[in-house]
Amino acid sequence: MAEISNELIYEVLKAVQARLAQVDGKVDENKSDMMALRSQMTAVHHDLLSIHQELGGVHATLIRHEQRLDRIERRLELSEAPSLV
């Protein structure tokens, strides 16, 4: 069996330390990527909320126009439904 010396242990520990530094670098890289993704997701979420609110406004406008057209049709007696009068 090979003799284990302090120098051999030191060399192995240096190699382990170098690998650990690489892993730390990759972890930091992944953290920054995740932070970037999180901010992008937040931006998309805000965009979707804006779109939802805008669609709600369009829907409300369409409802008002439909009600107005119904009133106009009733006044001009253009509605297809039979009048009760």
Short mmCIF file of C-alpha atoms in Angstrom, two decimals:
data_model
loop_
_atom_site.label_atom_id
_atom_site.label_comp_id
_atom_site.label_asym_id
_atom_site.label_seq_id
_atom_site.Cartn_x
_atom_site.Cartn_y
_atom_site.Cartn_z
CA MET A 1 0.00 0.00 0.00
CA ALA A 2 1.26 3.47 -0.84
CA GLU A 3 2.37 5.64 1.95
CA ILE A 4 0.14 8.66 2.62
CA SER A 5 2.20 11.74 3.24
CA ASN A 6 1.24 15.25 4.20
CA GLU A 7 2.27 16.42 0.74
CA LEU A 8 -0.15 13.99 -0.92
CA ILE A 9 -2.98 15.10 1.37
CA TYR A 10 -2.08 18.72 0.65
CA GLU A 11 -2.25 18.13 -3.12
CA VAL A 12 -5.60 16.38 -2.84
CA LEU A 13 -6.98 19.17 -0.66
CA LYS A 14 -5.77 21.78 -3.19
CA ALA A 15 -7.58 19.89 -5.98
CA VAL A 16 -10.74 19.66 -3.85
CA GLN A 17 -10.50 23.38 -3.08
CA ALA A 18 -10.15 24.23 -6.79
CA ARG A 19 -13.18 22.11 -7.66
CA LEU A 20 -15.16 23.71 -4.84
CA ALA A 21 -14.29 27.16 -6.23
CA GLN A 22 -15.61 26.03 -9.64
CA VAL A 23 -18.82 24.79 -8.04
CA ASP A 24 -19.22 28.08 -6.16
CA GLY A 25 -18.81 29.95 -9.44
CA LYS A 26 -21.47 27.82 -11.10
CA VAL A 27 -23.83 28.31 -8.15
CA ASP A 28 -23.36 32.09 -8.37
CA GLU A 29 -24.00 31.90 -12.13
CA ASN A 30 -27.19 29.92 -11.57
CA LYS A 31 -28.33 32.39 -8.90
CA SER A 32 -27.90 35.34 -11.24
CA ASP A 33 -29.70 33.45 -14.03
CA MET A 34 -32.57 32.68 -11.68
CA MET A 35 -32.77 36.32 -10.59
CA ALA A 36 -32.90 37.40 -14.24
CA LEU A 37 -35.64 34.86 -14.94
CA ARG A 38 -37.58 36.03 -11.90
CA SER A 39 -37.46 39.64 -13.07
CA GLN A 40 -38.54 38.58 -16.57
CA MET A 41 -41.43 36.60 -15.12
CA THR A 42 -42.45 39.61 -13.04
CA ALA A 43 -42.39 41.78 -16.16
CA VAL A 44 -44.53 39.26 -18.05
CA HIS A 45 -46.93 39.11 -15.10
CA HIS A 46 -47.30 42.91 -15.14
CA ASP A 47 -47.82 42.85 -18.91
CA LEU A 48 -50.55 40.23 -18.54
CA LEU A 49 -52.26 42.27 -15.84
CA SER A 50 -52.19 45.32 -18.11
CA ILE A 51 -53.64 43.33 -20.99
CA HIS A 52 -56.34 41.94 -18.69
CA GLN A 53 -57.29 45.42 -17.50
CA GLU A 54 -57.34 46.75 -21.05
CA LEU A 55 -59.58 43.88 -22.19
CA GLY A 56 -61.89 44.64 -19.29
CA GLY A 57 -62.12 48.23 -20.50
CA VAL A 58 -62.86 47.10 -24.06
CA HIS A 59 -65.51 44.72 -22.76
CA ALA A 60 -67.16 47.49 -20.72
CA THR A 61 -67.15 49.75 -23.78
CA LEU A 62 -68.74 47.04 -25.91
CA ILE A 63 -71.46 46.51 -23.31
CA ARG A 64 -72.20 50.26 -23.22
CA HIS A 65 -72.40 50.37 -27.02
CA GLU A 66 -74.67 47.33 -27.10
CA GLN A 67 -77.00 48.89 -24.53
CA ARG A 68 -77.03 52.13 -26.47
CA LEU A 69 -77.85 50.32 -29.72
CA ASP A 70 -80.65 48.46 -27.97
CA ARG A 71 -82.14 51.76 -26.79
CA ILE A 72 -81.85 53.25 -30.29
CA GLU A 73 -83.50 50.19 -31.85
CA ARG A 74 -86.35 50.35 -29.34
CA ARG A 75 -86.91 54.07 -30.00
CA LEU A 76 -86.89 53.53 -33.75
CA GLU A 77 -88.94 50.38 -33.35
CA LEU A 78 -86.32 48.36 -35.21
CA SER A 79 -86.04 45.56 -32.73
CA GLU A 80 -86.99 42.09 -33.91
CA ALA A 81 -88.79 41.29 -30.71
CA PRO A 82 -92.50 42.02 -30.80
CA SER A 83 -93.48 45.13 -28.93
CA LEU A 84 -95.76 44.67 -25.89
CA VAL A 85 -97.59 47.98 -26.45
#
